[in-house]
C-alpha cells in the first residue's frame, strides 16, 4: 500500500473514530457502497480530479442528505474531497470504514472478540468445503442469493456483526471470500491494537502452550497478538506461525520441504 493511500485511509479512520457510529451508521454506509458499486458513472463523478473538491462534496450531499444518517453523508463528502486512484478504490475505502463501524459497534456491545473468532472460523469452514467455497464464489449466481446462503448457515449461530460482515465478504472485494474475511479479522484485531497470528498445528494447542506462544509473539511484535489456530494434519507435527508478512516454519513438513529444495 502506498504512502498516499495510507494517508487517505488514516484520515478516514480518524473521522469514523470521532463519529457516532451507533444506530444505522454502518448499514447506511454499506448502502452507499452498494450504490457506488452499481454505477460507474457516479463513481467517476464523485472522484473526478478535474472537478473542484467542494463541488464533489456538494454532489455527495445533494445525493445523500436526508437519505442516510448525517454523519455518514459527512464522511462520504469528506472522502470525496480526497484524491483517489479510481472510483472502485474510493468505494473500497468506504466499505473499509463501514466494516470498522460495524466492529466498533460490536466492541461497544462486548462482542468484538467473539465476532473476530467467528469470522475466522467461518472462513475456515468455507475454505475446507469445496462445494460451499464454489457456491459462494459462483458469480453466475446472484450476490443476494449467495448472501442468503451465508445467512442460513449462520442464523442463530453468530453475533449480529459476524452475520453482517460474512454476508458482505461474499462480494469478495479482496479477490476471494477468504481473503476478504481475513481483512475483516485484521480490522477487528486492530480495534484492540492487536495483531493477528495464524497458527497451524497438527494437534490443538493446550491452554498453557497457547499462553506461552501468545506471550512470546506479543513480546516479539511489541504489542498484543491474537492467536487464530488451525488444526492441519498436513503440517506433520510442529508449528507454523504466520504473523503479518513473517512466517516461522517449525513443522516436520516444512523441514522436509526445505531439505528437498536443498538436495533436489
mmCIF file of N, CA, C and O in Angstrom, residues 54-110:
data_model
loop_
_atom_site.group_PDB
_atom_site.id
_atom_site.type_symbol
_atom_site.label_atom_id
_atom_site.label_comp_id
_atom_site.label_asym_id
_atom_site.label_seq_id
_atom_site.Cartn_x
_atom_site.Cartn_y
_atom_site.Cartn_z
ATOM 1 N N UNK A 54 -14.828 20.874 -3.541
ATOM 2 C CA UNK A 54 -16.076 21.311 -2.908
ATOM 3 C C UNK A 54 -17.279 20.932 -3.760
ATOM 4 O O UNK A 54 -18.364 20.642 -3.237
ATOM 5 N N UNK A 55 -17.078 20.917 -5.080
ATOM 6 C CA UNK A 55 -18.163 20.506 -5.970
ATOM 7 C C UNK A 55 -18.439 19.013 -5.817
ATOM 8 O O UNK A 55 -19.602 18.573 -5.832
ATOM 9 N N UNK A 56 -17.374 18.239 -5.643
ATOM 10 C CA UNK A 56 -17.555 16.795 -5.431
ATOM 11 C C UNK A 56 -18.281 16.541 -4.104
ATOM 12 O O UNK A 56 -19.178 15.707 -4.027
ATOM 13 N N UNK A 57 -17.885 17.282 -3.085
ATOM 14 C CA UNK A 57 -18.556 17.144 -1.789
ATOM 15 C C UNK A 57 -20.015 17.580 -1.888
ATOM 16 O O UNK A 57 -20.903 16.955 -1.299
ATOM 17 N N UNK A 58 -20.264 18.630 -2.647
ATOM 18 C CA UNK A 58 -21.634 19.104 -2.827
ATOM 19 C C UNK A 58 -22.492 18.072 -3.533
ATOM 20 O O UNK A 58 -23.681 17.909 -3.213
ATOM 21 N N UNK A 59 -21.897 17.384 -4.511
ATOM 22 C CA UNK A 59 -22.619 16.321 -5.213
ATOM 23 C C UNK A 59 -23.034 15.223 -4.234
ATOM 24 O O UNK A 59 -24.172 14.735 -4.281
ATOM 25 N N UNK A 60 -22.124 14.882 -3.333
ATOM 26 C CA UNK A 60 -22.428 13.850 -2.335
ATOM 27 C C UNK A 60 -23.573 14.293 -1.430
ATOM 28 O O UNK A 60 -24.521 13.538 -1.182
ATOM 29 N N UNK A 61 -23.503 15.518 -0.933
ATOM 30 C CA UNK A 61 -24.569 15.999 -0.045
ATOM 31 C C UNK A 61 -25.913 16.048 -0.775
ATOM 32 O O UNK A 61 -26.952 15.694 -0.207
ATOM 33 N N UNK A 62 -25.889 16.475 -2.027
ATOM 34 C CA UNK A 62 -27.136 16.521 -2.788
ATOM 35 C C UNK A 62 -27.737 15.143 -2.987
ATOM 36 O O UNK A 62 -28.960 14.988 -3.044
ATOM 37 N N UNK A 63 -26.871 14.150 -3.069
ATOM 38 C CA UNK A 63 -27.328 12.782 -3.299
ATOM 39 C C UNK A 63 -27.767 12.085 -2.010
ATOM 40 O O UNK A 63 -28.733 11.318 -2.013
ATOM 41 N N UNK A 64 -27.077 12.379 -0.890
ATOM 42 C CA UNK A 64 -27.278 11.579 0.318
ATOM 43 C C UNK A 64 -28.020 12.273 1.444
ATOM 44 O O UNK A 64 -28.615 11.592 2.293
ATOM 45 N N UNK A 65 -27.976 13.593 1.505
ATOM 46 C CA UNK A 65 -28.621 14.290 2.629
ATOM 47 C C UNK A 65 -30.097 13.915 2.733
ATOM 48 O O UNK A 65 -30.835 13.950 1.741
ATOM 49 N N UNK A 66 -30.507 13.535 3.936
ATOM 50 C CA UNK A 66 -31.893 13.147 4.168
ATOM 51 C C UNK A 66 -32.181 11.693 3.857
ATOM 52 O O UNK A 66 -33.262 11.190 4.173
ATOM 53 N N UNK A 67 -31.216 11.009 3.235
ATOM 54 C CA UNK A 67 -31.420 9.602 2.875
ATOM 55 C C UNK A 67 -30.579 8.653 3.725
ATOM 56 O O UNK A 67 -30.907 7.470 3.828
ATOM 57 N N UNK A 68 -29.496 9.167 4.275
ATOM 58 C CA UNK A 68 -28.663 8.375 5.202
ATOM 59 C C UNK A 68 -28.387 9.238 6.426
ATOM 60 O O UNK A 68 -28.650 10.453 6.414
ATOM 61 N N UNK A 69 -27.860 8.631 7.464
ATOM 62 C CA UNK A 69 -27.529 9.381 8.679
ATOM 63 C C UNK A 69 -26.571 10.521 8.348
ATOM 64 O O UNK A 69 -25.690 10.382 7.491
ATOM 65 N N UNK A 70 -26.759 11.657 9.026
ATOM 66 C CA UNK A 70 -25.932 12.833 8.763
ATOM 67 C C UNK A 70 -24.443 12.572 8.821
ATOM 68 O O UNK A 70 -23.697 13.006 7.929
ATOM 69 N N UNK A 71 -23.953 11.853 9.859
ATOM 70 C CA UNK A 71 -22.513 11.578 9.921
ATOM 71 C C UNK A 71 -22.003 10.754 8.739
ATOM 72 O O UNK A 71 -20.854 10.883 8.336
ATOM 73 N N UNK A 72 -22.863 9.917 8.179
ATOM 74 C CA UNK A 72 -22.467 9.113 7.020
ATOM 75 C C UNK A 72 -22.311 10.008 5.798
ATOM 76 O O UNK A 72 -21.322 9.919 5.063
ATOM 77 N N UNK A 73 -23.287 10.888 5.573
ATOM 78 C CA UNK A 73 -23.190 11.818 4.442
ATOM 79 C C UNK A 73 -21.951 12.693 4.578
ATOM 80 O O UNK A 73 -21.245 12.952 3.590
ATOM 81 N N UNK A 74 -21.670 13.130 5.799
ATOM 82 C CA UNK A 74 -20.492 13.978 6.036
ATOM 83 C C UNK A 74 -19.206 13.216 5.759
ATOM 84 O O UNK A 74 -18.265 13.758 5.170
ATOM 85 N N UNK A 75 -19.148 11.951 6.186
ATOM 86 C CA UNK A 75 -17.964 11.136 5.940
ATOM 87 C C UNK A 75 -17.715 10.966 4.444
ATOM 88 O O UNK A 75 -16.586 11.139 3.957
ATOM 89 N N UNK A 76 -18.761 10.622 3.695
ATOM 90 C CA UNK A 76 -18.608 10.393 2.259
ATOM 91 C C UNK A 76 -18.204 11.685 1.553
ATOM 92 O O UNK A 76 -17.366 11.682 0.644
ATOM 93 N N UNK A 77 -18.776 12.810 2.000
ATOM 94 C CA UNK A 77 -18.410 14.096 1.403
ATOM 95 C C UNK A 77 -16.952 14.436 1.687
ATOM 96 O O UNK A 77 -16.230 14.913 0.797
ATOM 97 N N UNK A 78 -16.501 14.204 2.909
ATOM 98 C CA UNK A 78 -15.093 14.451 3.240
ATOM 99 C C UNK A 78 -14.181 13.534 2.424
ATOM 100 O O UNK A 78 -13.112 13.948 1.962
ATOM 101 N N UNK A 79 -14.604 12.287 2.251
ATOM 102 C CA UNK A 79 -13.816 11.345 1.461
ATOM 103 C C UNK A 79 -13.743 11.786 0.003
ATOM 104 O O UNK A 79 -12.713 11.618 -0.660
ATOM 105 N N UNK A 80 -14.829 12.356 -0.500
ATOM 106 C CA UNK A 80 -14.872 12.794 -1.896
ATOM 107 C C UNK A 80 -13.896 13.936 -2.166
ATOM 108 O O UNK A 80 -13.486 14.153 -3.316
ATOM 109 N N UNK A 81 -13.525 14.668 -1.137
ATOM 110 C CA UNK A 81 -12.577 15.774 -1.311
ATOM 111 C C UNK A 81 -11.146 15.280 -1.518
ATOM 112 O O UNK A 81 -10.287 16.037 -1.973
ATOM 113 N N UNK A 82 -10.881 14.028 -1.162
ATOM 114 C CA UNK A 82 -9.547 13.469 -1.309
ATOM 115 C C UNK A 82 -9.339 12.982 -2.744
ATOM 116 O O UNK A 82 -10.287 12.787 -3.489
ATOM 117 N N UNK A 83 -8.092 12.798 -3.117
ATOM 118 C CA UNK A 83 -7.778 12.306 -4.462
ATOM 119 C C UNK A 83 -7.628 10.780 -4.411
ATOM 120 O O UNK A 83 -6.865 10.248 -3.613
ATOM 121 N N UNK A 84 -8.379 10.106 -5.278
ATOM 122 C CA UNK A 84 -8.395 8.652 -5.301
ATOM 123 C C UNK A 84 -7.878 8.136 -6.638
ATOM 124 O O UNK A 84 -7.998 8.800 -7.662
ATOM 125 N N UNK A 85 -7.357 6.926 -6.630
ATOM 126 C CA UNK A 85 -6.845 6.341 -7.858
ATOM 127 C C UNK A 85 -7.939 5.937 -8.820
ATOM 128 O O UNK A 85 -7.705 5.685 -9.993
ATOM 129 N N UNK A 86 -9.161 5.879 -8.333
ATOM 130 C CA UNK A 86 -10.299 5.500 -9.162
ATOM 131 C C UNK A 86 -11.527 5.313 -8.306
ATOM 132 O O UNK A 86 -11.454 5.281 -7.078
ATOM 133 N N UNK A 87 -12.667 5.164 -8.967
ATOM 134 C CA UNK A 87 -13.921 5.034 -8.241
ATOM 135 C C UNK A 87 -14.017 3.778 -7.402
ATOM 136 O O UNK A 87 -14.592 3.788 -6.309
ATOM 137 N N UNK A 88 -13.449 2.692 -7.899
ATOM 138 C CA UNK A 88 -13.522 1.439 -7.135
ATOM 139 C C UNK A 88 -12.656 1.512 -5.879
ATOM 140 O O UNK A 88 -13.000 0.945 -4.839
ATOM 141 N N UNK A 89 -11.535 2.196 -5.980
ATOM 142 C CA UNK A 89 -10.689 2.399 -4.800
ATOM 143 C C UNK A 89 -11.438 3.211 -3.753
ATOM 144 O O UNK A 89 -11.357 2.933 -2.546
ATOM 145 N N UNK A 90 -12.166 4.215 -4.216
ATOM 146 C CA UNK A 90 -12.986 5.057 -3.334
ATOM 147 C C UNK A 90 -14.047 4.211 -2.633
ATOM 148 O O UNK A 90 -14.222 4.282 -1.410
ATOM 149 N N UNK A 91 -14.762 3.373 -3.397
ATOM 150 C CA UNK A 91 -15.809 2.530 -2.818
ATOM 151 C C UNK A 91 -15.225 1.541 -1.814
ATOM 152 O O UNK A 91 -15.805 1.302 -0.750
ATOM 153 N N UNK A 92 -14.051 0.974 -2.141
ATOM 154 C CA UNK A 92 -13.411 0.022 -1.232
ATOM 155 C C UNK A 92 -13.011 0.693 0.079
ATOM 156 O O UNK A 92 -13.127 0.106 1.162
ATOM 157 N N UNK A 93 -12.546 1.940 -0.012
ATOM 158 C CA UNK A 93 -12.149 2.676 1.196
ATOM 159 C C UNK A 93 -13.364 2.944 2.087
ATOM 160 O O UNK A 93 -13.278 2.862 3.315
ATOM 161 N N UNK A 94 -14.496 3.249 1.460
ATOM 162 C CA UNK A 94 -15.715 3.482 2.240
ATOM 163 C C UNK A 94 -16.219 2.175 2.863
ATOM 164 O O UNK A 94 -16.705 2.177 4.006
ATOM 165 N N UNK A 95 -16.094 1.071 2.127
ATOM 166 C CA UNK A 95 -16.520 -0.201 2.709
ATOM 167 C C UNK A 95 -15.657 -0.547 3.918
ATOM 168 O O UNK A 95 -16.151 -1.083 4.915
ATOM 169 N N UNK A 96 -14.379 -0.241 3.831
ATOM 170 C CA UNK A 96 -13.494 -0.473 4.971
ATOM 171 C C UNK A 96 -14.001 0.272 6.199
ATOM 172 O O UNK A 96 -13.997 -0.265 7.312
ATOM 173 N N UNK A 97 -14.461 1.488 6.006
ATOM 174 C CA UNK A 97 -14.973 2.266 7.130
ATOM 175 C C UNK A 97 -16.306 1.713 7.631
ATOM 176 O O UNK A 97 -16.590 1.754 8.834
ATOM 177 N N UNK A 98 -17.119 1.180 6.723
ATOM 178 C CA UNK A 98 -18.378 0.562 7.143
ATOM 179 C C UNK A 98 -18.092 -0.683 7.989
ATOM 180 O O UNK A 98 -18.757 -0.933 9.001
ATOM 181 N N UNK A 99 -17.101 -1.449 7.571
ATOM 182 C CA UNK A 99 -16.689 -2.629 8.356
ATOM 183 C C UNK A 99 -16.188 -2.185 9.725
ATOM 184 O O UNK A 99 -16.557 -2.768 10.755
ATOM 185 N N UNK A 100 -15.354 -1.151 9.761
ATOM 186 C CA UNK A 100 -14.835 -0.659 11.030
ATOM 187 C C UNK A 100 -15.979 -0.175 11.924
ATOM 188 O O UNK A 100 -15.973 -0.402 13.145
ATOM 189 N N UNK A 101 -16.963 0.498 11.330
ATOM 190 C CA UNK A 101 -18.102 0.987 12.115
ATOM 191 C C UNK A 101 -18.870 -0.180 12.725
ATOM 192 O O UNK A 101 -19.304 -0.120 13.886
ATOM 193 N N UNK A 102 -19.032 -1.244 11.961
ATOM 194 C CA UNK A 102 -19.720 -2.432 12.477
ATOM 195 C C UNK A 102 -18.924 -3.045 13.623
ATOM 196 O O UNK A 102 -19.483 -3.469 14.641
ATOM 197 N N UNK A 103 -17.611 -3.073 13.488
ATOM 198 C CA UNK A 103 -16.749 -3.635 14.532
ATOM 199 C C UNK A 103 -16.712 -2.743 15.764
ATOM 200 O O UNK A 103 -16.656 -3.240 16.897
ATOM 201 N N UNK A 104 -16.729 -1.434 15.561
ATOM 202 C CA UNK A 104 -16.774 -0.500 16.696
ATOM 203 C C UNK A 104 -18.054 -0.717 17.496
ATOM 204 O O UNK A 104 -18.050 -0.726 18.735
ATOM 205 N N UNK A 105 -19.158 -0.927 16.788
ATOM 206 C CA UNK A 105 -20.432 -1.204 17.461
ATOM 207 C C UNK A 105 -20.358 -2.523 18.228
ATOM 208 O O UNK A 105 -20.848 -2.627 19.358
ATOM 209 N N UNK A 106 -19.739 -3.537 17.611
ATOM 210 C CA UNK A 106 -19.587 -4.831 18.283
ATOM 211 C C UNK A 106 -18.747 -4.677 19.549
ATOM 212 O O UNK A 106 -19.037 -5.288 20.586
ATOM 213 N N UNK A 107 -17.723 -3.844 19.458
ATOM 214 C CA UNK A 107 -16.885 -3.595 20.628
ATOM 215 C C UNK A 107 -17.707 -2.957 21.742
ATOM 216 O O UNK A 107 -17.583 -3.327 22.924
ATOM 217 N N UNK A 108 -18.555 -2.006 21.378
ATOM 218 C CA UNK A 108 -19.408 -1.356 22.364
ATOM 219 C C UNK A 108 -20.394 -2.317 23.002
ATOM 220 O O UNK A 108 -20.786 -2.137 24.164
ATOM 221 N N UNK A 109 -20.787 -3.345 22.242
ATOM 222 C CA UNK A 109 -21.732 -4.337 22.750
ATOM 223 C C UNK A 109 -21.032 -5.494 23.465
ATOM 224 O O UNK A 109 -21.684 -6.405 23.984
ATOM 225 N N UNK A 110 -19.686 -5.450 23.480
ATOM 226 C CA UNK A 110 -18.929 -6.501 24.154
ATOM 227 C C UNK A 110 -18.803 -7.792 23.359
ATOM 228 O O UNK A 110 -18.507 -8.841 23.927
#
